[in-house]
PDB file of C-alpha atoms and ligand atoms in Angstrom:
ATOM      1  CA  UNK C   1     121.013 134.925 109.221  1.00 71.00           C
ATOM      2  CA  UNK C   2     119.157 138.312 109.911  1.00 78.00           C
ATOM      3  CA  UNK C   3     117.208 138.760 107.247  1.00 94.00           C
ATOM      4  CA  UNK C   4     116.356 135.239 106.706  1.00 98.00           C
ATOM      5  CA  UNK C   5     112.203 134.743 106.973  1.00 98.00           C
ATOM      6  CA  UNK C   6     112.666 130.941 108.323  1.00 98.00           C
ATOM      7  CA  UNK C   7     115.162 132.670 111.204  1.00 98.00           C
ATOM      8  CA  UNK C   8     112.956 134.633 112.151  1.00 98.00           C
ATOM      9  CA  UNK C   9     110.437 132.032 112.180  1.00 98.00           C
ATOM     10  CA  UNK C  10     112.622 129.699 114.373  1.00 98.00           C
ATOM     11  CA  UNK C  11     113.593 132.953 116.706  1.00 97.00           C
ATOM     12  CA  UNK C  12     109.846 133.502 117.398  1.00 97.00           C
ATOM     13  CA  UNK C  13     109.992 137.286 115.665  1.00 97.00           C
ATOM     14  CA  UNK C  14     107.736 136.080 112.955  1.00 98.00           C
ATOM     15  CA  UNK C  15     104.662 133.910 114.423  1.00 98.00           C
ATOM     16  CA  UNK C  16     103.952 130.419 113.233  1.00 98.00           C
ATOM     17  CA  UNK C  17     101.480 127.586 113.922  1.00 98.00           C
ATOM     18  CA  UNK C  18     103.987 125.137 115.460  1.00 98.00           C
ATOM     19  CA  UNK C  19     102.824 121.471 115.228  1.00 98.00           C
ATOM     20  CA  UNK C  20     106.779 120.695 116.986  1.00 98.00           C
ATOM     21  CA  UNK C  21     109.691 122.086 118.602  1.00 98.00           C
ATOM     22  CA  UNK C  22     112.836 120.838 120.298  1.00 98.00           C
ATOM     23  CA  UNK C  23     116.325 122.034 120.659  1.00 98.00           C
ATOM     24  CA  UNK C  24     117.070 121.981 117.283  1.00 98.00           C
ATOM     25  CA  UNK C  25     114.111 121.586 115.061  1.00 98.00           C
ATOM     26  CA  UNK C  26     110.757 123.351 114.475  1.00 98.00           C
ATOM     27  CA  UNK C  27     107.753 122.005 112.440  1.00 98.00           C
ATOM     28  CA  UNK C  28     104.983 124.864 111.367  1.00 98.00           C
ATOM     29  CA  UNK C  29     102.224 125.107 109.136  1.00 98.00           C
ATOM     30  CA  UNK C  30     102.795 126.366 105.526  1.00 98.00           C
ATOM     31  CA  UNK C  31     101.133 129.816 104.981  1.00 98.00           C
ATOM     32  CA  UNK C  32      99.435 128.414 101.569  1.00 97.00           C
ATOM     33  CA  UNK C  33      99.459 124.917 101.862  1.00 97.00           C
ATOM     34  CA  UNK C  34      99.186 122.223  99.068  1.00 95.00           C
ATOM     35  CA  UNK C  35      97.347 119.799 100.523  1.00 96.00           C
ATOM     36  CA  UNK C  36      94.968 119.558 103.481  1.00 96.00           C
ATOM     37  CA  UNK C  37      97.984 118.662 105.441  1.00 98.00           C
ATOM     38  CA  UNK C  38     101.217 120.643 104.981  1.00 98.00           C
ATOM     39  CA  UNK C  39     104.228 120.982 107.334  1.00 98.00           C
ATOM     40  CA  UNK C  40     107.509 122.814 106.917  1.00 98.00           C
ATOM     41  CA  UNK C  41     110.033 121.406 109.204  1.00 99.00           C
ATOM     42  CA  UNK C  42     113.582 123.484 109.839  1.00 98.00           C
ATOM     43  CA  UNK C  43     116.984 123.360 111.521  1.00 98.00           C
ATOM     44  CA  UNK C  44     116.602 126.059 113.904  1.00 98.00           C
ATOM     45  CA  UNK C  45     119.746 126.985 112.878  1.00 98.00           C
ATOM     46  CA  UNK C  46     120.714 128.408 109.073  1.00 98.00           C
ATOM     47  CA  UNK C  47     123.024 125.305 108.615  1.00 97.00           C
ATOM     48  CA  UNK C  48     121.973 125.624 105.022  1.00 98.00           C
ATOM     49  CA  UNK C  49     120.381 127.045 102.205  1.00 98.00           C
ATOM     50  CA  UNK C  50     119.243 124.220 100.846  1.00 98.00           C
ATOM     51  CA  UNK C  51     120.065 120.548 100.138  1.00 98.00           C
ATOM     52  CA  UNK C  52     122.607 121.109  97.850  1.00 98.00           C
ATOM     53  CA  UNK C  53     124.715 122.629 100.679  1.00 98.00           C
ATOM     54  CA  UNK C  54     124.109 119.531 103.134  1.00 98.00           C
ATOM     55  CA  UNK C  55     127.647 118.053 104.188  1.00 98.00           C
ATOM     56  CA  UNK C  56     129.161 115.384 106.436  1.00 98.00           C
ATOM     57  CA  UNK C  57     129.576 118.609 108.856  1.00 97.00           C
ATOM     58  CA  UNK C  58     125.927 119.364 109.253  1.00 97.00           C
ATOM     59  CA  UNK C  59     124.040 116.235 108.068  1.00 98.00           C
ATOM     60  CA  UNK C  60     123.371 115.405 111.917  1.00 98.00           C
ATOM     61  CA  UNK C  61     120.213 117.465 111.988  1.00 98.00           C
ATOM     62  CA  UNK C  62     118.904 116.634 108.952  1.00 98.00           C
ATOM     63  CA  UNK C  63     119.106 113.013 110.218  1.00 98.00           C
ATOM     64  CA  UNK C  64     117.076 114.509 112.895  1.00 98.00           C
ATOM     65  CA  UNK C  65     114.903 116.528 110.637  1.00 98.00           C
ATOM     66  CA  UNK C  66     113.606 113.392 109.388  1.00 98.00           C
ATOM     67  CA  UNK C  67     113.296 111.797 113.187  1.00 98.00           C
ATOM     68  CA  UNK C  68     111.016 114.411 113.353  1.00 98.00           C
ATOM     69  CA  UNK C  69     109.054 113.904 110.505  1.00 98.00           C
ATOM     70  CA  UNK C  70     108.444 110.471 111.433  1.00 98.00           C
ATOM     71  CA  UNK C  71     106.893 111.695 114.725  1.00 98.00           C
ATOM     72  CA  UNK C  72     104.807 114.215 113.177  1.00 98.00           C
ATOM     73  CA  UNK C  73     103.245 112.021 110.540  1.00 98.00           C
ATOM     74  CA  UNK C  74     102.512 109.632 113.547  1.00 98.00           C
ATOM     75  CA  UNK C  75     100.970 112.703 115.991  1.00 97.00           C
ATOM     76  CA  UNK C  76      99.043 114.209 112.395  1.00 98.00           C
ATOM     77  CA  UNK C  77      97.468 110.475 111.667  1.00 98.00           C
ATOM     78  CA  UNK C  78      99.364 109.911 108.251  1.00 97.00           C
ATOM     79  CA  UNK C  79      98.997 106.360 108.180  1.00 96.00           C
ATOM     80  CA  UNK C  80      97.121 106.599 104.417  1.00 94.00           C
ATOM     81  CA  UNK C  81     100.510 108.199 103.688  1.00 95.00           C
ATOM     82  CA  UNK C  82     102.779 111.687 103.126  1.00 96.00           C
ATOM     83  CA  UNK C  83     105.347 112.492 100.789  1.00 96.00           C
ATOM     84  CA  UNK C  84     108.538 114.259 101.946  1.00 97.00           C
ATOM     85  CA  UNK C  85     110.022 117.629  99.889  1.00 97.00           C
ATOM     86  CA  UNK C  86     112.927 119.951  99.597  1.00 98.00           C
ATOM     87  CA  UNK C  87     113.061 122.100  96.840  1.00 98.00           C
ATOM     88  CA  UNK C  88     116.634 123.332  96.224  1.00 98.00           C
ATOM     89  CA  UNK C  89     117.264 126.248  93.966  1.00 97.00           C
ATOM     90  CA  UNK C  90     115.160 128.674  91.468  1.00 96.00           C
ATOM     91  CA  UNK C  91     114.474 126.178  89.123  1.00 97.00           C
ATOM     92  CA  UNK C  92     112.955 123.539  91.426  1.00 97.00           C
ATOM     93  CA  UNK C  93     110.518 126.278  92.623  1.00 95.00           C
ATOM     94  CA  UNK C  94     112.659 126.854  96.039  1.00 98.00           C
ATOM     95  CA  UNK C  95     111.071 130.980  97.482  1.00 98.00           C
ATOM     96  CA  UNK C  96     112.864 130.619 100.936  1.00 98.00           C
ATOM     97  CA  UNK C  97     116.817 130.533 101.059  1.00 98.00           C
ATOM     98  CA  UNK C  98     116.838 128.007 104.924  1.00 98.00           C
ATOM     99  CA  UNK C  99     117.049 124.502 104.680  1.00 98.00           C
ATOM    100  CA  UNK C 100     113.491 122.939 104.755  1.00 98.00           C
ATOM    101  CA  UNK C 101     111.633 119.771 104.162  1.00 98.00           C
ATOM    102  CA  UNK C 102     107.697 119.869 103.353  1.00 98.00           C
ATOM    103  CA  UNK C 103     105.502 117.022 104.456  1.00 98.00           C
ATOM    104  CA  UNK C 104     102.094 116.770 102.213  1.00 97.00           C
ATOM    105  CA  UNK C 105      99.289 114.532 103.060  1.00 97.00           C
ATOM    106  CA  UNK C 106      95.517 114.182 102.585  1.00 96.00           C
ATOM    107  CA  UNK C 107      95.483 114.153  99.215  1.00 92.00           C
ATOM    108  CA  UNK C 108      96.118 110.838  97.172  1.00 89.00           C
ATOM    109  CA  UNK C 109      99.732 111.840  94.898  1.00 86.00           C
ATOM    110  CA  UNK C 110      99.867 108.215  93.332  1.00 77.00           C
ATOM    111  CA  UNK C 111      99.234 109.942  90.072  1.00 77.00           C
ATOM    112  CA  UNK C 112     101.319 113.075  90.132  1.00 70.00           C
ATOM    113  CA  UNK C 113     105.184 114.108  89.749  1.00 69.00           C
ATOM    114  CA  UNK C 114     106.480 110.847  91.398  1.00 69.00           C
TER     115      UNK C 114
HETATM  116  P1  LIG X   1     109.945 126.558  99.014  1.00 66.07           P
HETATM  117  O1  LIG X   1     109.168 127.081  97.836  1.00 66.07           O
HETATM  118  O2  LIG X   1     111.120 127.453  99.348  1.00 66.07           O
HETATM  119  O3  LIG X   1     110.310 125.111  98.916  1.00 66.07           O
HETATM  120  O4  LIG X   1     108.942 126.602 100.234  1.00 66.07           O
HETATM  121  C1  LIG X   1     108.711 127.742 100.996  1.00 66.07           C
HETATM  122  C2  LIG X   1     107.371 127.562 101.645  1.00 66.07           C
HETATM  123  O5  LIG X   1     107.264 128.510 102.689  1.00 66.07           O
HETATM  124  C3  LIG X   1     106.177 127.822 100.711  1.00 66.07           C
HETATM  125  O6  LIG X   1     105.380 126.639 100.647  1.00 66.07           O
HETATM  126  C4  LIG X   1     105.443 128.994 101.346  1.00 66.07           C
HETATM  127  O7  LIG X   1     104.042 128.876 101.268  1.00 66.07           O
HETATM  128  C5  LIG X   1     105.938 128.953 102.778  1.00 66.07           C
HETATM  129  N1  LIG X   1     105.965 130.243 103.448  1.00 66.07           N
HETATM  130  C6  LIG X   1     106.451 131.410 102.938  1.00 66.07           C
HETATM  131  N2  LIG X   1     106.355 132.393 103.860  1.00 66.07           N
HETATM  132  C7  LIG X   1     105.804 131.824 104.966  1.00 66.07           C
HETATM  133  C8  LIG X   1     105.454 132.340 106.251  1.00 66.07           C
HETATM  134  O8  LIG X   1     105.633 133.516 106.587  1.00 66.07           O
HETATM  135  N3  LIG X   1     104.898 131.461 107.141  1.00 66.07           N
HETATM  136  C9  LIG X   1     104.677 130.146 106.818  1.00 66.07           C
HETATM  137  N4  LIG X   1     104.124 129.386 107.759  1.00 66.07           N
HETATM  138  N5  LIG X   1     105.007 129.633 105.621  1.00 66.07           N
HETATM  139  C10 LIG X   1     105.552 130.455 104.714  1.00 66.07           C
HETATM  140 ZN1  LIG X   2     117.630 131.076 107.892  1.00 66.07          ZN
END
């Protein structure tokens, strides 16, 4: 999508600090992060909005998404632990309309929303 800001992330018009790339997936750092680790990983590709649009036609690289996450919490050091987290729609606080999972670490969450 043109006018999408994750697009342009993934097409290199908009510059990112890119912790992973492949084929189909990029990893960046979030612009105002949360926690003293915080990671946006995308499809490349707009195969969605968000999660509520996820189907058995597009799941395969959300499967792979999460491949990736697992390799980035191993290259970060996130052995004390993360917590995975896609927002999907106004009221859960989602700003950009391209498939996306956070990963938050560094900060002990035992106590907070889950
Ligand atoms: P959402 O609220 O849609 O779940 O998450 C969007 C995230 O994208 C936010 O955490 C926000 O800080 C981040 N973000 C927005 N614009 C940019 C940008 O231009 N670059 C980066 N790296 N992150 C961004
Ligand atoms: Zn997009």
């Amino acid at each position: 999508m043109s006018d999408c800001l994750f697009c342009k992330i993934a097409a290199g018009e908009i510059p990112s600090n890119k912790v992973y790339e492949d084929g189909s997936v990029l990893a960046f750092r979030d612009i105002n992060p949360q926690a003293p680790t915080h990671i946006l990983v995308i499809p490349k590709e707009h195969i969605a909005d968000s999660a509520a649009q996820i189907t058995e036609g597009n799941s395969a690289v959300v499967a792979h998404c999460f491949e990736v996450i697992a390799k980035i919490a191993a290259q970060e050091g996130l052995s004390d632990g993360f917590r995975v987290i896609t927002n999907a729609g106004a009221a859960a606080g989602q700003t950009v309309p391209h498939l996306h999972f956070h990963i938050l670490a560094g900060v002990s969450m035992a106590e907070k929303l889950l």
